[in-house]
mmCIF file of C-alpha atoms and ligand atoms in Angstrom:
data_model
loop_
_atom_site.group_PDB
_atom_site.id
_atom_site.type_symbol
_atom_site.label_atom_id
_atom_site.label_comp_id
_atom_site.label_asym_id
_atom_site.label_seq_id
_atom_site.Cartn_x
_atom_site.Cartn_y
_atom_site.Cartn_z
ATOM 1 C CA MET A 914 -1.357 12.279 0.271
ATOM 2 C CA THR A 915 -4.325 10.075 0.240
ATOM 3 C CA SER A 916 -4.717 6.775 -1.056
ATOM 4 C CA GLU A 917 -8.579 7.413 -1.646
ATOM 5 C CA ILE A 918 -9.549 8.706 -4.490
ATOM 6 C CA LYS A 919 -12.504 11.471 -4.151
ATOM 7 C CA LEU A 920 -15.517 11.165 -6.192
ATOM 8 C CA LEU A 921 -17.796 13.577 -6.840
ATOM 9 C CA GLN A 922 -21.010 12.736 -8.428
ATOM 10 C CA LEU A 923 -22.635 15.197 -10.077
ATOM 11 C CA PHE A 924 -24.274 13.282 -12.790
ATOM 12 C CA ASP A 925 -26.970 10.139 -12.081
ATOM 13 C CA TRP A 926 -28.546 8.648 -14.661
ATOM 14 C CA ASP A 927 -30.726 7.272 -12.634
ATOM 15 C CA SER A 928 -31.847 10.168 -10.158
ATOM 16 C CA PRO A 929 -35.835 11.025 -11.242
ATOM 17 C CA GLY A 930 -35.147 14.539 -11.992
ATOM 18 C CA GLU A 931 -32.670 13.698 -14.550
ATOM 19 C CA LYS A 932 -34.352 10.605 -15.590
ATOM 20 C CA ALA A 933 -37.512 12.810 -16.741
ATOM 21 C CA ARG A 934 -35.211 14.857 -18.380
ATOM 22 C CA LEU A 935 -33.434 12.286 -20.271
ATOM 23 C CA ARG A 936 -36.822 11.101 -21.298
ATOM 24 C CA GLU A 937 -37.997 14.196 -22.881
ATOM 25 C CA GLU A 938 -34.796 14.300 -24.657
ATOM 26 C CA LEU A 939 -35.011 11.421 -26.387
ATOM 27 C CA ALA A 940 -38.309 12.120 -27.309
ATOM 28 C CA ALA A 941 -37.210 15.173 -28.971
ATOM 29 C CA GLY A 942 -34.936 13.657 -31.002
ATOM 30 C CA LEU A 943 -37.008 10.532 -31.953
ATOM 31 C CA LEU A 944 -39.802 12.772 -33.289
ATOM 32 C CA GLN A 945 -37.880 14.959 -35.371
ATOM 33 C CA PRO A 946 -38.569 13.973 -38.866
ATOM 34 C CA GLN A 947 -34.489 13.082 -38.672
ATOM 35 C CA ALA A 948 -34.734 11.502 -35.976
ATOM 36 C CA SER A 949 -31.660 11.497 -33.265
ATOM 37 C CA ILE A 950 -30.561 10.133 -30.071
ATOM 38 C CA ALA A 951 -27.305 11.745 -28.548
ATOM 39 C CA PRO A 952 -23.933 9.929 -28.762
ATOM 40 C CA LYS A 953 -23.972 9.955 -24.451
ATOM 41 C CA PHE A 954 -26.129 7.503 -24.800
ATOM 42 C CA PHE A 955 -22.363 5.446 -25.898
ATOM 43 C CA TYR A 956 -21.497 5.308 -22.630
ATOM 44 C CA ASP A 957 -22.237 2.992 -20.665
ATOM 45 C CA ALA A 958 -20.035 0.629 -18.560
ATOM 46 C CA LEU A 959 -20.320 -1.833 -21.855
ATOM 47 C CA GLY A 960 -20.439 1.036 -24.275
ATOM 48 C CA SER A 961 -17.333 2.217 -22.467
ATOM 49 C CA ARG A 962 -15.674 -1.049 -22.983
ATOM 50 C CA LEU A 963 -16.807 -1.143 -26.544
ATOM 51 C CA PHE A 964 -15.416 1.916 -26.942
ATOM 52 C CA GLU A 965 -11.739 0.802 -25.662
ATOM 53 C CA ALA A 966 -11.790 -1.870 -27.721
ATOM 54 C CA ILE A 967 -12.933 0.277 -30.788
ATOM 55 C CA THR A 968 -8.983 2.457 -29.887
ATOM 56 C CA GLU A 969 -7.652 -1.191 -30.706
ATOM 57 C CA LEU A 970 -8.963 -2.014 -34.357
ATOM 58 C CA PRO A 971 -6.434 -1.719 -37.153
ATOM 59 C CA GLU A 972 -8.519 0.613 -39.010
ATOM 60 C CA TYR A 973 -9.619 2.931 -36.156
ATOM 61 C CA TYR A 974 -6.050 4.996 -36.349
ATOM 62 C CA PRO A 975 -6.978 8.120 -34.482
ATOM 63 C CA THR A 976 -5.278 6.720 -30.846
ATOM 64 C CA ARG A 977 -2.496 5.059 -31.839
ATOM 65 C CA THR A 978 -1.758 8.125 -33.809
ATOM 66 C CA GLU A 979 -2.368 10.811 -31.435
ATOM 67 C CA ALA A 980 0.184 7.912 -28.787
ATOM 68 C CA ALA A 981 2.524 8.211 -31.445
ATOM 69 C CA ILE A 982 2.689 11.816 -31.402
ATOM 70 C CA PHE A 983 2.866 12.342 -27.704
ATOM 71 C CA ASP A 984 5.702 9.912 -26.978
ATOM 72 C CA GLU A 985 7.908 11.478 -30.055
ATOM 73 C CA HIS A 986 7.108 15.234 -28.329
ATOM 74 C CA LEU A 987 6.394 14.189 -25.035
ATOM 75 C CA PRO A 988 10.481 16.282 -23.529
ATOM 76 C CA GLU A 989 8.741 19.539 -25.199
ATOM 77 C CA ILE A 990 5.043 18.968 -23.835
ATOM 78 C CA ARG A 991 6.702 18.031 -20.592
ATOM 79 C CA ARG A 992 8.100 21.491 -20.618
ATOM 80 C CA ILE A 993 5.759 23.578 -21.310
ATOM 81 C CA LEU A 994 3.232 22.113 -19.209
ATOM 82 C CA GLY A 995 5.920 22.600 -16.319
ATOM 83 C CA ALA A 996 5.093 21.751 -12.762
ATOM 84 C CA ASP A 997 2.774 21.950 -10.219
ATOM 85 C CA PHE A 998 -0.287 21.755 -12.459
ATOM 86 C CA SER A 999 -3.840 20.300 -12.413
ATOM 87 C CA LEU A 1000 -4.628 18.348 -15.225
ATOM 88 C CA VAL A 1001 -8.454 17.622 -15.666
ATOM 89 C CA ASP A 1002 -9.261 14.907 -18.221
ATOM 90 C CA LEU A 1003 -12.554 15.278 -19.939
ATOM 91 C CA GLY A 1004 -14.196 12.052 -21.068
ATOM 92 C CA CYS A 1005 -11.052 10.239 -19.492
ATOM 93 C CA GLY A 1006 -12.888 6.690 -19.889
ATOM 94 C CA SER A 1007 -10.378 4.161 -18.900
ATOM 95 C CA CYS A 1008 -7.899 7.022 -17.659
ATOM 96 C CA ALA A 1009 -5.219 5.374 -19.605
ATOM 97 C CA LYS A 1010 -4.330 8.132 -22.080
ATOM 98 C CA ALA A 1011 -3.381 10.153 -18.804
ATOM 99 C CA GLY A 1012 -1.843 6.931 -16.608
ATOM 100 C CA LYS A 1013 0.686 6.543 -19.600
ATOM 101 C CA LEU A 1014 1.890 10.100 -19.537
ATOM 102 C CA PHE A 1015 2.461 9.812 -16.337
ATOM 103 C CA HIS A 1016 4.113 6.630 -16.140
ATOM 104 C CA ALA A 1017 6.504 8.928 -19.002
ATOM 105 C CA GLY A 1018 7.521 10.814 -16.269
ATOM 106 C CA LEU A 1019 4.421 13.880 -17.044
ATOM 107 C CA LEU A 1020 3.534 14.565 -13.480
ATOM 108 C CA PRO A 1021 0.864 16.872 -12.470
ATOM 109 C CA ALA A 1022 0.279 17.846 -8.458
ATOM 110 C CA ARG A 1023 -3.407 16.756 -9.248
ATOM 111 C CA TYR A 1024 -5.294 14.917 -11.289
ATOM 112 C CA VAL A 1025 -9.182 15.266 -11.783
ATOM 113 C CA ALA A 1026 -10.800 12.654 -14.217
ATOM 114 C CA VAL A 1027 -14.150 13.540 -15.195
ATOM 115 C CA ASP A 1028 -16.840 10.843 -17.514
ATOM 116 C CA ILE A 1029 -20.247 10.838 -17.821
ATOM 117 C CA SER A 1030 -19.940 6.842 -17.156
ATOM 118 C CA VAL A 1031 -19.670 7.183 -13.613
ATOM 119 C CA ASP A 1032 -19.111 3.484 -12.661
ATOM 120 C CA PHE A 1033 -16.170 3.014 -15.383
ATOM 121 C CA LEU A 1034 -15.135 6.131 -14.194
ATOM 122 C CA ARG A 1035 -14.286 4.597 -10.138
ATOM 123 C CA ASP A 1036 -12.991 1.297 -11.832
ATOM 124 C CA SER A 1037 -10.226 3.328 -13.748
ATOM 125 C CA LEU A 1038 -9.458 5.543 -11.743
ATOM 126 C CA GLN A 1039 -8.844 3.317 -8.329
ATOM 127 C CA ASN A 1040 -6.777 1.284 -10.552
ATOM 128 C CA LEU A 1041 -4.825 4.536 -11.814
ATOM 129 C CA LYS A 1042 -4.419 5.111 -8.478
ATOM 130 C CA ARG A 1043 -3.281 2.088 -6.846
ATOM 131 C CA GLU A 1044 -0.127 2.763 -9.475
ATOM 132 C CA LEU A 1045 0.646 5.904 -8.915
ATOM 133 C CA PRO A 1046 -0.312 6.313 -5.001
ATOM 134 C CA ALA A 1047 1.695 9.636 -5.122
ATOM 135 C CA ILE A 1048 -0.719 11.941 -7.324
ATOM 136 C CA ASP A 1049 -3.843 13.823 -5.536
ATOM 137 C CA MET A 1050 -6.682 12.191 -7.906
ATOM 138 C CA MET A 1051 -10.398 12.738 -7.880
ATOM 139 C CA GLY A 1052 -12.878 11.605 -9.879
ATOM 140 C CA LEU A 1053 -16.071 13.511 -11.421
ATOM 141 C CA GLY A 1054 -19.207 12.278 -12.958
ATOM 142 C CA LEU A 1055 -20.605 14.894 -14.471
ATOM 143 C CA ASP A 1056 -21.757 15.723 -18.390
ATOM 144 C CA PHE A 1057 -19.050 18.440 -19.136
ATOM 145 C CA THR A 1058 -20.797 18.859 -22.064
ATOM 146 C CA ASP A 1059 -23.938 20.173 -20.258
ATOM 147 C CA GLU A 1060 -22.026 22.594 -17.934
ATOM 148 C CA LEU A 1061 -18.483 22.002 -16.489
ATOM 149 C CA ARG A 1062 -18.806 22.264 -12.742
ATOM 150 C CA LEU A 1063 -15.162 22.296 -11.320
ATOM 151 C CA PRO A 1064 -14.627 21.538 -7.717
ATOM 152 C CA ASP A 1065 -13.963 24.306 -5.602
ATOM 153 C CA GLU A 1066 -11.299 22.815 -4.301
ATOM 154 C CA LEU A 1067 -9.326 23.090 -7.108
ATOM 155 C CA PRO A 1068 -6.772 25.792 -7.611
ATOM 156 C CA LEU A 1069 -7.149 28.091 -10.495
ATOM 157 C CA GLU A 1070 -3.740 28.694 -11.153
ATOM 158 C CA ARG A 1071 -2.326 26.170 -13.895
ATOM 159 C CA ARG A 1072 -5.284 24.036 -14.837
ATOM 160 C CA MET A 1073 -4.405 22.336 -17.882
ATOM 161 C CA PHE A 1074 -7.370 20.802 -19.760
ATOM 162 C CA PHE A 1075 -6.731 17.649 -20.958
ATOM 163 C CA TYR A 1076 -9.405 16.231 -24.242
ATOM 164 C CA PRO A 1077 -7.845 13.926 -26.410
ATOM 165 C CA GLY A 1078 -8.822 11.402 -28.741
ATOM 166 C CA SER A 1079 -10.727 14.042 -30.907
ATOM 167 C CA SER A 1080 -13.677 14.012 -28.655
ATOM 168 C CA ILE A 1081 -14.413 17.895 -29.501
ATOM 169 C CA GLY A 1082 -15.402 16.239 -33.141
ATOM 170 C CA ASN A 1083 -18.889 14.955 -31.699
ATOM 171 C CA PHE A 1084 -19.546 19.242 -31.744
ATOM 172 C CA SER A 1085 -20.086 20.953 -34.995
ATOM 173 C CA PRO A 1086 -17.553 23.754 -35.299
ATOM 174 C CA PRO A 1087 -20.193 26.574 -33.595
ATOM 175 C CA GLU A 1088 -21.027 24.308 -30.888
ATOM 176 C CA ALA A 1089 -16.672 22.985 -30.348
ATOM 177 C CA ARG A 1090 -16.410 26.848 -30.523
ATOM 178 C CA ALA A 1091 -18.857 27.989 -27.905
ATOM 179 C CA PHE A 1092 -17.240 24.907 -25.827
ATOM 180 C CA LEU A 1093 -13.465 26.091 -25.830
ATOM 181 C CA LYS A 1094 -14.641 29.438 -25.183
ATOM 182 C CA ARG A 1095 -16.432 28.421 -22.101
ATOM 183 C CA LEU A 1096 -13.244 25.902 -20.930
ATOM 184 C CA ALA A 1097 -10.856 29.102 -21.928
ATOM 185 C CA GLY A 1098 -13.481 31.055 -18.944
ATOM 186 C CA GLN A 1099 -12.371 27.963 -16.138
ATOM 187 C CA MET A 1100 -8.658 28.820 -16.178
ATOM 188 C CA ASP A 1101 -6.348 31.767 -15.704
ATOM 189 C CA ALA A 1102 -3.354 33.340 -18.176
ATOM 190 C CA THR A 1103 -1.186 30.510 -16.244
ATOM 191 C CA GLY A 1104 -3.501 27.403 -17.362
ATOM 192 C CA GLY A 1105 -4.087 26.061 -20.832
ATOM 193 C CA LEU A 1106 -5.584 23.577 -22.875
ATOM 194 C CA LEU A 1107 -4.056 20.078 -24.353
ATOM 195 C CA ILE A 1108 -6.639 19.005 -27.570
ATOM 196 C CA GLY A 1109 -6.100 15.933 -29.812
ATOM 197 C CA VAL A 1110 -8.088 16.611 -33.052
ATOM 198 C CA ASP A 1111 -8.536 14.360 -35.964
ATOM 199 C CA LEU A 1112 -7.691 15.986 -39.168
ATOM 200 C CA ILE A 1113 -9.006 15.790 -43.016
ATOM 201 C CA LYS A 1114 -7.994 13.005 -44.950
ATOM 202 C CA ASP A 1115 -8.785 10.039 -47.747
ATOM 203 C CA LYS A 1116 -12.620 9.153 -47.436
ATOM 204 C CA ALA A 1117 -11.736 5.537 -47.679
ATOM 205 C CA VAL A 1118 -9.368 5.627 -44.722
ATOM 206 C CA LEU A 1119 -12.298 7.610 -42.271
ATOM 207 C CA ASP A 1120 -15.034 5.247 -43.717
ATOM 208 C CA ALA A 1121 -13.305 2.389 -42.730
ATOM 209 C CA ALA A 1122 -12.017 3.606 -39.194
ATOM 210 C CA TYR A 1123 -15.608 4.126 -38.438
ATOM 211 C CA ASP A 1124 -17.157 0.844 -40.240
ATOM 212 C CA ASP A 1125 -14.746 -2.248 -38.914
ATOM 213 C CA ALA A 1126 -14.474 -5.181 -40.162
ATOM 214 C CA LEU A 1127 -15.016 -7.046 -37.246
ATOM 215 C CA GLY A 1128 -18.006 -5.220 -36.721
ATOM 216 C CA VAL A 1129 -17.199 -3.884 -33.069
ATOM 217 C CA THR A 1130 -17.917 -0.348 -33.955
ATOM 218 C CA ALA A 1131 -21.582 -1.617 -35.283
ATOM 219 C CA ALA A 1132 -21.776 -3.128 -31.799
ATOM 220 C CA PHE A 1133 -20.660 0.062 -30.356
ATOM 221 C CA ASN A 1134 -23.120 2.132 -31.952
ATOM 222 C CA ARG A 1135 -26.412 -0.852 -31.516
ATOM 223 C CA ASN A 1136 -25.432 -0.580 -27.905
ATOM 224 C CA LEU A 1137 -26.899 2.682 -27.893
ATOM 225 C CA LEU A 1138 -30.301 1.145 -28.423
ATOM 226 C CA ARG A 1139 -29.367 -1.336 -25.320
ATOM 227 C CA HIS A 1140 -28.496 1.368 -23.131
ATOM 228 C CA VAL A 1141 -31.702 3.625 -23.668
ATOM 229 C CA ASN A 1142 -33.677 0.680 -23.499
ATOM 230 C CA ALA A 1143 -32.346 -0.234 -20.172
ATOM 231 C CA ARG A 1144 -32.075 3.374 -18.818
ATOM 232 C CA LEU A 1145 -35.164 5.034 -19.877
ATOM 233 C CA ASP A 1146 -37.431 1.783 -20.898
ATOM 234 C CA ALA A 1147 -37.856 1.854 -24.209
ATOM 235 C CA ASP A 1148 -38.008 -0.850 -26.364
ATOM 236 C CA PHE A 1149 -36.076 -1.083 -29.308
ATOM 237 C CA ALA A 1150 -35.904 -4.462 -30.980
ATOM 238 C CA ILE A 1151 -31.373 -4.149 -31.291
ATOM 239 C CA GLY A 1152 -31.544 -6.637 -33.931
ATOM 240 C CA ASP A 1153 -33.980 -4.420 -36.049
ATOM 241 C CA TRP A 1154 -31.049 -2.051 -36.349
ATOM 242 C CA ARG A 1155 -28.292 -2.153 -38.774
ATOM 243 C CA HIS A 1156 -24.819 -0.108 -38.294
ATOM 244 C CA VAL A 1157 -24.478 3.080 -41.017
ATOM 245 C CA ALA A 1158 -21.015 5.160 -41.023
ATOM 246 C CA PHE A 1159 -19.638 7.372 -43.833
ATOM 247 C CA TYR A 1160 -17.671 10.225 -44.535
ATOM 248 C CA ASN A 1161 -19.817 13.182 -45.381
ATOM 249 C CA GLU A 1162 -16.772 15.344 -47.269
ATOM 250 C CA ALA A 1163 -19.161 18.117 -47.850
ATOM 251 C CA ASP A 1164 -19.625 18.970 -43.763
ATOM 252 C CA ALA A 1165 -15.822 17.199 -43.086
ATOM 253 C CA ARG A 1166 -17.656 15.015 -40.634
ATOM 254 C CA ILE A 1167 -18.089 11.262 -40.277
ATOM 255 C CA GLU A 1168 -22.036 10.183 -39.461
ATOM 256 C CA MET A 1169 -23.348 7.686 -37.994
ATOM 257 C CA HIS A 1170 -27.038 6.376 -38.087
ATOM 258 C CA LEU A 1171 -29.033 3.389 -37.309
ATOM 259 C CA GLU A 1172 -31.099 1.757 -39.401
ATOM 260 C CA ALA A 1173 -34.428 0.351 -39.388
ATOM 261 C CA ARG A 1174 -34.069 -3.139 -41.644
ATOM 262 C CA ARG A 1175 -37.770 -3.250 -41.802
ATOM 263 C CA GLY A 1176 -40.791 -1.038 -40.395
ATOM 264 C CA VAL A 1177 -40.344 -0.991 -37.158
ATOM 265 C CA ASP A 1178 -42.260 0.194 -33.917
ATOM 266 C CA VAL A 1179 -40.578 2.300 -31.229
ATOM 267 C CA SER A 1180 -42.185 3.097 -27.585
ATOM 268 C CA TRP A 1181 -40.522 4.984 -24.443
ATOM 269 C CA PRO A 1182 -42.365 5.574 -21.677
ATOM 270 C CA ASP A 1183 -44.011 9.897 -20.846
ATOM 271 C CA ASP A 1184 -44.681 10.987 -17.680
ATOM 272 C CA THR A 1185 -48.358 9.508 -17.747
ATOM 273 C CA THR A 1186 -48.320 7.115 -21.221
ATOM 274 C CA ARG A 1187 -46.025 5.788 -23.364
ATOM 275 C CA ARG A 1188 -45.042 7.757 -27.130
ATOM 276 C CA THR A 1189 -44.327 5.706 -30.161
ATOM 277 C CA ARG A 1190 -43.184 6.472 -33.787
ATOM 278 C CA HIS A 1191 -43.014 4.398 -36.727
ATOM 279 C CA PHE A 1192 -40.053 4.017 -38.650
ATOM 280 C CA ALA A 1193 -40.235 2.467 -42.029
ATOM 281 C CA ALA A 1194 -37.772 0.123 -43.741
ATOM 282 C CA GLY A 1195 -34.288 2.126 -44.704
ATOM 283 C CA GLU A 1196 -35.045 5.335 -41.926
ATOM 284 C CA ARG A 1197 -32.265 5.860 -40.006
ATOM 285 C CA ILE A 1198 -31.555 7.602 -36.732
ATOM 286 C CA HIS A 1199 -28.469 9.478 -36.686
ATOM 287 C CA THR A 1200 -26.516 8.748 -33.501
ATOM 288 C CA GLU A 1201 -22.448 10.667 -33.871
ATOM 289 C CA ASN A 1202 -21.068 13.383 -35.692
ATOM 290 C CA SER A 1203 -17.441 13.152 -35.759
ATOM 291 C CA TYR A 1204 -15.920 16.527 -36.812
ATOM 292 C CA LYS A 1205 -12.528 16.810 -38.663
ATOM 293 C CA TYR A 1206 -10.435 19.323 -39.352
ATOM 294 C CA SER A 1207 -7.398 21.052 -40.908
ATOM 295 C CA PRO A 1208 -4.759 22.288 -38.865
ATOM 296 C CA ALA A 1209 -5.502 26.045 -39.761
ATOM 297 C CA GLY A 1210 -9.533 25.578 -39.512
ATOM 298 C CA PHE A 1211 -8.549 24.182 -35.834
ATOM 299 C CA GLU A 1212 -5.967 26.899 -35.076
ATOM 300 C CA THR A 1213 -8.638 29.497 -36.147
ATOM 301 C CA LEU A 1214 -11.378 27.864 -33.704
ATOM 302 C CA LEU A 1215 -8.872 28.135 -30.677
ATOM 303 C CA SER A 1216 -8.310 31.758 -31.609
ATOM 304 C CA GLU A 1217 -11.599 32.931 -31.772
ATOM 305 C CA ALA A 1218 -12.470 31.245 -28.152
ATOM 306 C CA GLY A 1219 -10.176 33.015 -26.540
ATOM 307 C CA PHE A 1220 -6.817 30.448 -26.927
ATOM 308 C CA THR A 1221 -3.251 32.361 -27.886
ATOM 309 C CA ASP A 1222 0.418 30.610 -27.914
ATOM 310 C CA ILE A 1223 -0.964 27.568 -30.163
ATOM 311 C CA ARG A 1224 1.163 24.923 -30.907
ATOM 312 C CA MET A 1225 0.727 21.808 -33.321
ATOM 313 C CA TRP A 1226 2.331 18.404 -33.642
ATOM 314 C CA THR A 1227 0.990 16.024 -35.809
ATOM 315 C CA ASP A 1228 2.639 12.423 -36.988
ATOM 316 C CA PRO A 1229 4.408 12.234 -40.507
ATOM 317 C CA ARG A 1230 1.270 11.395 -42.451
ATOM 318 C CA ALA A 1231 -0.845 14.876 -41.037
ATOM 319 C CA TRP A 1232 -3.782 12.570 -39.727
ATOM 320 C CA PHE A 1233 -4.036 13.337 -36.402
ATOM 321 C CA ALA A 1234 -3.015 16.829 -34.451
ATOM 322 C CA LEU A 1235 -2.133 17.526 -31.153
ATOM 323 C CA PHE A 1236 -2.726 21.529 -30.228
ATOM 324 C CA PHE A 1237 -1.328 23.183 -27.273
ATOM 325 C CA ALA A 1238 -3.000 26.501 -26.343
ATOM 326 C CA ARG A 1239 -2.898 28.722 -24.063
ATOM 327 C CA GLN A 1240 -6.010 31.259 -22.564
ATOM 328 C CA GLY A 1241 -5.317 34.917 -24.268
ATOM 329 C CA SER A 1242 -5.622 36.602 -20.905
ATOM 330 C CA THR A 1243 -5.948 40.362 -22.048
ATOM 331 C CA ARG A 1244 -9.489 39.777 -23.392
ATOM 332 C CA THR A 1245 -11.913 41.911 -21.280
HETATM 333 C C1 AVJ B 927 -14.826 9.239 -28.603
HETATM 334 C C2 AVJ B 927 -15.823 10.836 -30.144
HETATM 335 C C3 AVJ B 927 -13.858 10.762 -30.333
HETATM 336 O O1 AVJ B 927 -15.225 10.206 -33.214
HETATM 337 O O2 AVJ B 927 -14.153 8.775 -32.901
HETATM 338 C C4 AVJ B 927 -15.301 6.096 -32.464
HETATM 339 C C5 AVJ B 927 -16.231 8.049 -31.327
HETATM 340 N N1 AVJ B 927 -17.354 6.422 -32.749
HETATM 341 N N2 AVJ B 927 -15.793 5.172 -33.626
HETATM 342 C C6 AVJ B 927 -14.660 9.153 -32.310
HETATM 343 C C7 AVJ B 927 -16.629 6.519 -32.039
HETATM 344 C C8 AVJ B 927 -17.354 5.780 -33.840
HETATM 345 C C9 AVJ B 927 -14.737 8.658 -31.080
HETATM 346 N N3 AVJ B 927 -14.984 10.171 -29.962
#
């Protein structure tokens, strides 16, 4: 037992190599006819805090609905996870969800908290370690959507991956399937996946959840431009961009965009010079998809990705689902 947490930083926004890669990624997205910026740019320290604020909004039902499902089924979930397991928390953010489980008696032998927002991760994990010094804790600053590299010292047995909050919704269904397959490859048959998934529901409920009256989601969306300016030296004028979010029923996804209020030029540095793009009034930058699933649809996705023994819990309105599945070890 150590009072110190280990922090392994495998992703550094500010390293020269990473910066060059991110600039290329930014340029590729901005220069498409339909411009886009990846949702990972939401999560600087302020973005992570704004997301925490979103989870408290009356319109944003996913977090509290998922928490209610956990409360309701905790004894069963505890039984399924068993003892002496490692909890690998993917995109832990404030680590609040894992902390709640620990306080409710669901205690892992070790806790591996993974997040791209490295400074936020360090603070969150230090606070959690102070509350629960008996749990071995490790932080991993990593863009796990890119590559999930776990430390060699983490035993292969009883790895329980925790992927709550419907973060899986940021992937398209084929990307989600590929990601889940890669996850399955990181555990053996004694491991498992505990994953939260937002369900298809009435469009009005979904629209409101991503366009709240207080404007917190709008701030979260627009903060992405502030982050891109600060990290990559772009020159977005934040005030020129309007938050747009809606449920696209045909594709079963929330789309978030930033829409130019007037004609604007945006520039960002290249290796040698600056590149620019003009946006006409009303043109949009696509910043996020948040896919919604039917229970049967997600179960199929899990089994296609190599998981078996699939269980699902939901709330009385069937707005959100929590799945547990084991890795199907019989595959060759
Ligand atoms: C963190 C990806 C699960 O899609 O609901 C919340 C992000 N975006 N409001 C979601 C988000 C706008 C959130 N995820």
